[in-house]
Amino acid sequence: MKTSYAIEKNKKMAKLTIEFDLVEEAEGIHSALYGYKYRSLLWELDQKLRSVHKYGAALQGQGEATSEEMDVCYRLRDVIREMLQEDNLTIE
């Protein structure tokens, strides 16, 4: 895989070129094309965990979360954010 990224100072648009060997790097192609979906899914998971922790909503279905569920959801959000920060990523 070869990647190049350039920004021209006088233009607002960036140009990104990614080249793959189609046979050996099919997984890389998928990740490059659909990375936004992974980010969106991770953001939705974070929001679900937030809802359980902050509002006491059940993790699945109707009802209220237990205090243990709320605590685990809080800790999972911290772990997710720490992992994202380590890789200089964000879901916001």
mmCIF file of C-alpha atoms in Angstrom:
data_model
loop_
_atom_site.group_PDB
_atom_site.id
_atom_site.type_symbol
_atom_site.label_atom_id
_atom_site.label_comp_id
_atom_site.label_asym_id
_atom_site.label_seq_id
_atom_site.Cartn_x
_atom_site.Cartn_y
_atom_site.Cartn_z
ATOM 1 C CA MET A 1 0.000 0.000 0.000
ATOM 2 C CA LYS A 2 1.257 3.461 -0.845
ATOM 3 C CA THR A 3 -0.329 6.595 0.607
ATOM 4 C CA SER A 4 0.313 10.216 -0.194
ATOM 5 C CA TYR A 5 -1.323 13.272 1.317
ATOM 6 C CA ALA A 6 -0.838 16.859 0.256
ATOM 7 C CA ILE A 7 -2.460 20.166 1.133
ATOM 8 C CA GLU A 8 -1.974 23.203 -1.020
ATOM 9 C CA LYS A 9 -1.738 26.420 1.013
ATOM 10 C CA ASN A 10 -4.024 28.485 -1.173
ATOM 11 C CA LYS A 11 -6.758 25.869 -1.504
ATOM 12 C CA LYS A 12 -9.207 24.544 1.045
ATOM 13 C CA MET A 13 -9.368 21.017 -0.366
ATOM 14 C CA ALA A 14 -6.859 18.305 0.501
ATOM 15 C CA LYS A 15 -5.871 15.581 -1.911
ATOM 16 C CA LEU A 16 -5.375 12.002 -0.775
ATOM 17 C CA THR A 17 -4.110 9.214 -2.972
ATOM 18 C CA ILE A 18 -4.090 5.590 -1.814
ATOM 19 C CA GLU A 19 -2.780 2.834 -4.036
ATOM 20 C CA PHE A 20 -3.325 -0.873 -3.308
ATOM 21 C CA ASP A 21 -2.299 -4.153 -4.849
ATOM 22 C CA LEU A 22 -5.886 -5.374 -5.259
ATOM 23 C CA VAL A 23 -5.231 -9.030 -4.515
ATOM 24 C CA GLU A 24 -2.971 -8.877 -1.462
ATOM 25 C CA GLU A 25 -4.413 -5.758 0.125
ATOM 26 C CA ALA A 26 -8.177 -6.257 -0.144
ATOM 27 C CA GLU A 27 -8.626 -5.798 3.628
ATOM 28 C CA GLY A 28 -6.724 -2.506 3.482
ATOM 29 C CA ILE A 29 -8.996 -1.296 0.709
ATOM 30 C CA HIS A 30 -12.065 -2.126 2.758
ATOM 31 C CA SER A 31 -10.687 -0.335 5.826
ATOM 32 C CA ALA A 32 -9.736 2.740 3.793
ATOM 33 C CA LEU A 33 -13.123 2.967 2.093
ATOM 34 C CA TYR A 34 -15.317 2.176 5.086
ATOM 35 C CA GLY A 35 -13.324 3.535 8.037
ATOM 36 C CA TYR A 36 -16.016 6.154 8.587
ATOM 37 C CA LYS A 37 -18.474 3.345 9.323
ATOM 38 C CA TYR A 38 -16.224 1.971 12.053
ATOM 39 C CA ARG A 39 -15.940 5.448 13.538
ATOM 40 C CA SER A 40 -19.706 5.908 13.434
ATOM 41 C CA LEU A 41 -20.305 2.546 15.078
ATOM 42 C CA LEU A 42 -17.806 3.352 17.826
ATOM 43 C CA TRP A 43 -19.486 6.736 18.397
ATOM 44 C CA GLU A 44 -22.906 5.043 18.667
ATOM 45 C CA LEU A 45 -21.499 2.546 21.179
ATOM 46 C CA ASP A 46 -20.030 5.409 23.203
ATOM 47 C CA GLN A 47 -23.397 7.186 23.209
ATOM 48 C CA LYS A 48 -25.176 4.013 24.346
ATOM 49 C CA LEU A 49 -22.691 3.582 27.192
ATOM 50 C CA ARG A 50 -23.149 7.255 28.089
ATOM 51 C CA SER A 51 -26.917 6.841 28.187
ATOM 52 C CA VAL A 52 -26.633 3.897 30.560
ATOM 53 C CA HIS A 53 -24.194 5.682 32.846
ATOM 54 C CA LYS A 54 -25.702 9.160 32.822
ATOM 55 C CA TYR A 55 -29.426 8.452 32.626
ATOM 56 C CA GLY A 56 -29.655 4.927 34.025
ATOM 57 C CA ALA A 57 -31.222 3.525 30.846
ATOM 58 C CA ALA A 58 -31.010 -0.248 30.459
ATOM 59 C CA LEU A 59 -28.206 -1.467 28.231
ATOM 60 C CA GLN A 60 -30.692 -3.565 26.270
ATOM 61 C CA GLY A 61 -34.450 -3.271 26.074
ATOM 62 C CA GLN A 62 -36.631 -1.202 28.354
ATOM 63 C CA GLY A 63 -36.179 -0.464 32.026
ATOM 64 C CA GLU A 64 -33.435 0.817 34.230
ATOM 65 C CA ALA A 65 -29.773 -0.141 34.446
ATOM 66 C CA THR A 66 -28.360 -1.669 37.589
ATOM 67 C CA SER A 67 -25.648 0.200 39.442
ATOM 68 C CA GLU A 68 -23.172 -2.442 38.237
ATOM 69 C CA GLU A 69 -24.164 -1.834 34.600
ATOM 70 C CA MET A 70 -23.783 1.894 35.067
ATOM 71 C CA ASP A 71 -20.323 1.461 36.595
ATOM 72 C CA VAL A 72 -19.135 -0.897 33.852
ATOM 73 C CA CYS A 73 -20.415 1.444 31.137
ATOM 74 C CA TYR A 74 -18.568 4.365 32.729
ATOM 75 C CA ARG A 75 -15.344 2.364 32.861
ATOM 76 C CA LEU A 76 -15.743 1.116 29.279
ATOM 77 C CA ARG A 77 -16.132 4.681 28.024
ATOM 78 C CA ASP A 78 -12.882 5.568 29.780
ATOM 79 C CA VAL A 79 -11.092 2.601 28.201
ATOM 80 C CA ILE A 80 -12.385 3.507 24.734
ATOM 81 C CA ARG A 81 -11.289 7.119 25.105
ATOM 82 C CA GLU A 82 -7.849 6.137 26.430
ATOM 83 C CA MET A 83 -7.320 3.783 23.480
ATOM 84 C CA LEU A 84 -8.397 6.449 21.009
ATOM 85 C CA GLN A 85 -6.107 9.020 22.623
ATOM 86 C CA GLU A 86 -3.139 6.615 22.492
ATOM 87 C CA ASP A 87 -3.611 6.375 18.708
ATOM 88 C CA ASN A 88 -4.317 10.103 18.342
ATOM 89 C CA LEU A 89 -7.890 9.419 17.219
ATOM 90 C CA THR A 90 -11.232 10.934 18.088
ATOM 91 C CA ILE A 91 -14.874 10.024 17.563
ATOM 92 C CA GLU A 92 -16.220 13.488 18.259
#
